[in-house]
Amino acid sequence: MHHEVISLGFPLWLRIAHFINLLFVILLIRSGIQILSDHPKFYWNVHCALNSEWISFGRKRIEPRQGIWTSMDEAVAPPAWLALPGGYHNLGMGRHWHFFSVFFWVTTGWIYVLLLFITGEWRRLLPASWEVIPGAINTFITYATFHLPPPGEFHPYDPLQQLTYAFVVFILSPLMILTGVAMSPAVDANFPWYPRLFGNRQIARSIHFILTCILVVFIVIHVALVVLTGFSENMNHMVLGGISGGSRTAVAIGLFAIAFVVLVNVLATWMSHKYPRLVAKLTGPFIDLTVWAPLDSLKSRQEYSKDEISPYFWINGRPPDTDTYRQLVATNFQTWRLEIHGLVENPVSLSLPELHKLPRKSQITMHHCIQGWSGIAEWTGVPLGDLMSICKPFSNARYVVFHSYELDEKGREYYGTLSLDDVRHPQSIIAYEMNGLPLPVPYGAPARLRCESKLGFKMVKYLRSIEIVEDYATVGGGYGGYREDNEYYGTIASI
Ligand code: HEM
Ligand SMILES: Nc1nc2c(c(=O)[nH]1)N[C@H]1C(S)=C(S)[C@@H](COP(=O)(O)O)O[C@H]1N2
Ligand SMILES: [Mo]
C-alpha cells in the first residue's frame, strides 16, 4: 500500500505542464470569446445562410446603412473581464492572443503527452479495464446525490475522474487543434477534403465552440472539486508533488501561481487596449513561426460545383462613400480604368472593356471571412499572372499592392498586399463577374481581387490601381494593408 502511494506523486514536469496549460487555456478561452464576438453566430451549413444559425449571441437586425447590411453590423462588444481584450471589433488583438497561446499550449501539450508515455504516467489517465465504465457510473451517482466518494477512491483517481481527464487530454484537446486548423482558408483551399472530415468548415467551427463550452464546464467542476475534496492536500499534490497530507507552503505557492495567471490576464488586456501595436509586435514572431508561415506555402486547389454556390453571400465593407465612386457608378464605370504601375517595365491602364477582352478565368471557391462566416461563389475575371506578363515586373519587385476607391472617415484608403508569388497563382484573379453577372456594387464593382488561399480582408473591392513594389513598408501605414495597419490583422492571412 505504501509503495503504491509513493508512486503516485506527481513529477515536476507534470506539475509545470499543468500550470502552463492553465495559463494558456485561459488566454485561449478569453481570446476565443473575442473572436466569436465579431460574428457571434454558429451554423451547421457552410453558407452561413441568413437566419440559419443554430445559436446566436448577436443583437437583432437594425436599420441597414446605405441600404446594405454587412457582417460588421452583427459584431458585439464583450466585456474586458470576459474576453481578451474585450470591446467592439478587437478581433485583430484577440487573434494575436489566440495564436500566440496556441503556440505555447500546443508545444506544452506535445511535451506533456510525450513524457506521459515515456515515464509510464499515462497509466494514471488511461483506464486499464472496461470496469471503469460501471465504476464511473457509480461515482456519478455518488456526486449526483450530493455525496463525495470516500477519500481512498481518489488514489489514483476515481473512475469518473479518470475518464474525464482522459477525455480532456486525448479527445477534447486534439479536437481543438484539428477543428482550429479546419478553419484556415489556406488549409481548406489546398485540401478541400479536410474540413469535410467534420462535415464542413462551419461544423468544425461549431465543434470548436461546443468543445470550449465543455472545457469551461470541466474547469468549473474540476476547480470546485479541488476545493471541496481537501484543498490543502490537493494543492500539496499538484504544487509540491507531495503524496500525503496538506501543506501551507503548497497552498501559498498555489495561490501565488493563480494570482500570476490573473496578473498576466490583466496586463494582456490592458496592453492590448493601450499599446496594441506593441502587443502585435511581441506576439507576432511566435505566430509567424508556428501558424502563418507554414500555412502560407499552401495554395488553392479547390473547385466547387454550381449547385454548391451559396444562396446568400455576406457582405463586409460598404461601397465607397465618395463623389468619385458615386460618379463611376452613375456612369456605369465607363470612365473607370485600372492602372498597373510601380516597378514594372510596361505600366498599363485598362478600361473595363479592355479587361473583358483579355482571356477569362472562372472559378467556384469558398470565401473565408476573418470574422468567421464563409460562402461559396463563382468568380470570373482576368488572371493576375496574365496581367503580370503584360506589365513585366522588374527583378527586384516582390509585392503587389491593390489600391481601392474606398476611404474611411479619416481619409485612409482601403488597400491590401500580396506577394508576387501569390499573385501568380492561377486562382488569383481580378474578378469583374460574380455568379455569372457583372460584379454587383456591394461586392466590389467594377472589379475586385480574389486570392483563394487567404482570408477575405485581403481581397480588395472597388479596385482603383495595382502597384508593384519591393517592400510594402512604404505604403499606407506600412503593414501591408488597411486592416493590418488599423486593426492589427496579420499580413500573411492564412488562418
Ligand atoms: C483549449 C484550446 C482552445 C480553445 C478553448 C479555443 C477557443 C476558441 C473559441 C471560443 C473561438 C471562437 C469561435 C469562433 O468564432 O469560431 C476560437 C476561434 C478560433 N480558434 Fe480556437 N481555441 C483553442 C485552440 C485552438 C487551436 C489549437 C487552434 C489551432 C490552430 C485554434 C484556432 C482557432 C481559429 C482559426 C479560430 C477562428 C475561427 C473563425 O474564423 O471563426 N484554436 N477558438
Ligand atoms: N474596399 C474594400 N474591400 C474589402 C473590404 C472592405 O471593407 N473594403 N472588406 C474585406 C473583407 S473583410 C471581406 S471578408 C471581403 C468581403 O467580400 P464581400 O463583401 O464581397 O463578401 O471583402 C474584403 N474587401
Ligand atoms: Mo472579412
XYZ file of C-alpha atoms and ligand atoms in Angstrom, residues 316 369-370 457, ligand 3:
5
model
C -18.162 43.029 -45.451
C -14.037 35.994 -43.736
C -11.769 36.601 -40.749
C -9.941 41.012 -45.948
Mo -13.634 39.714 -43.720
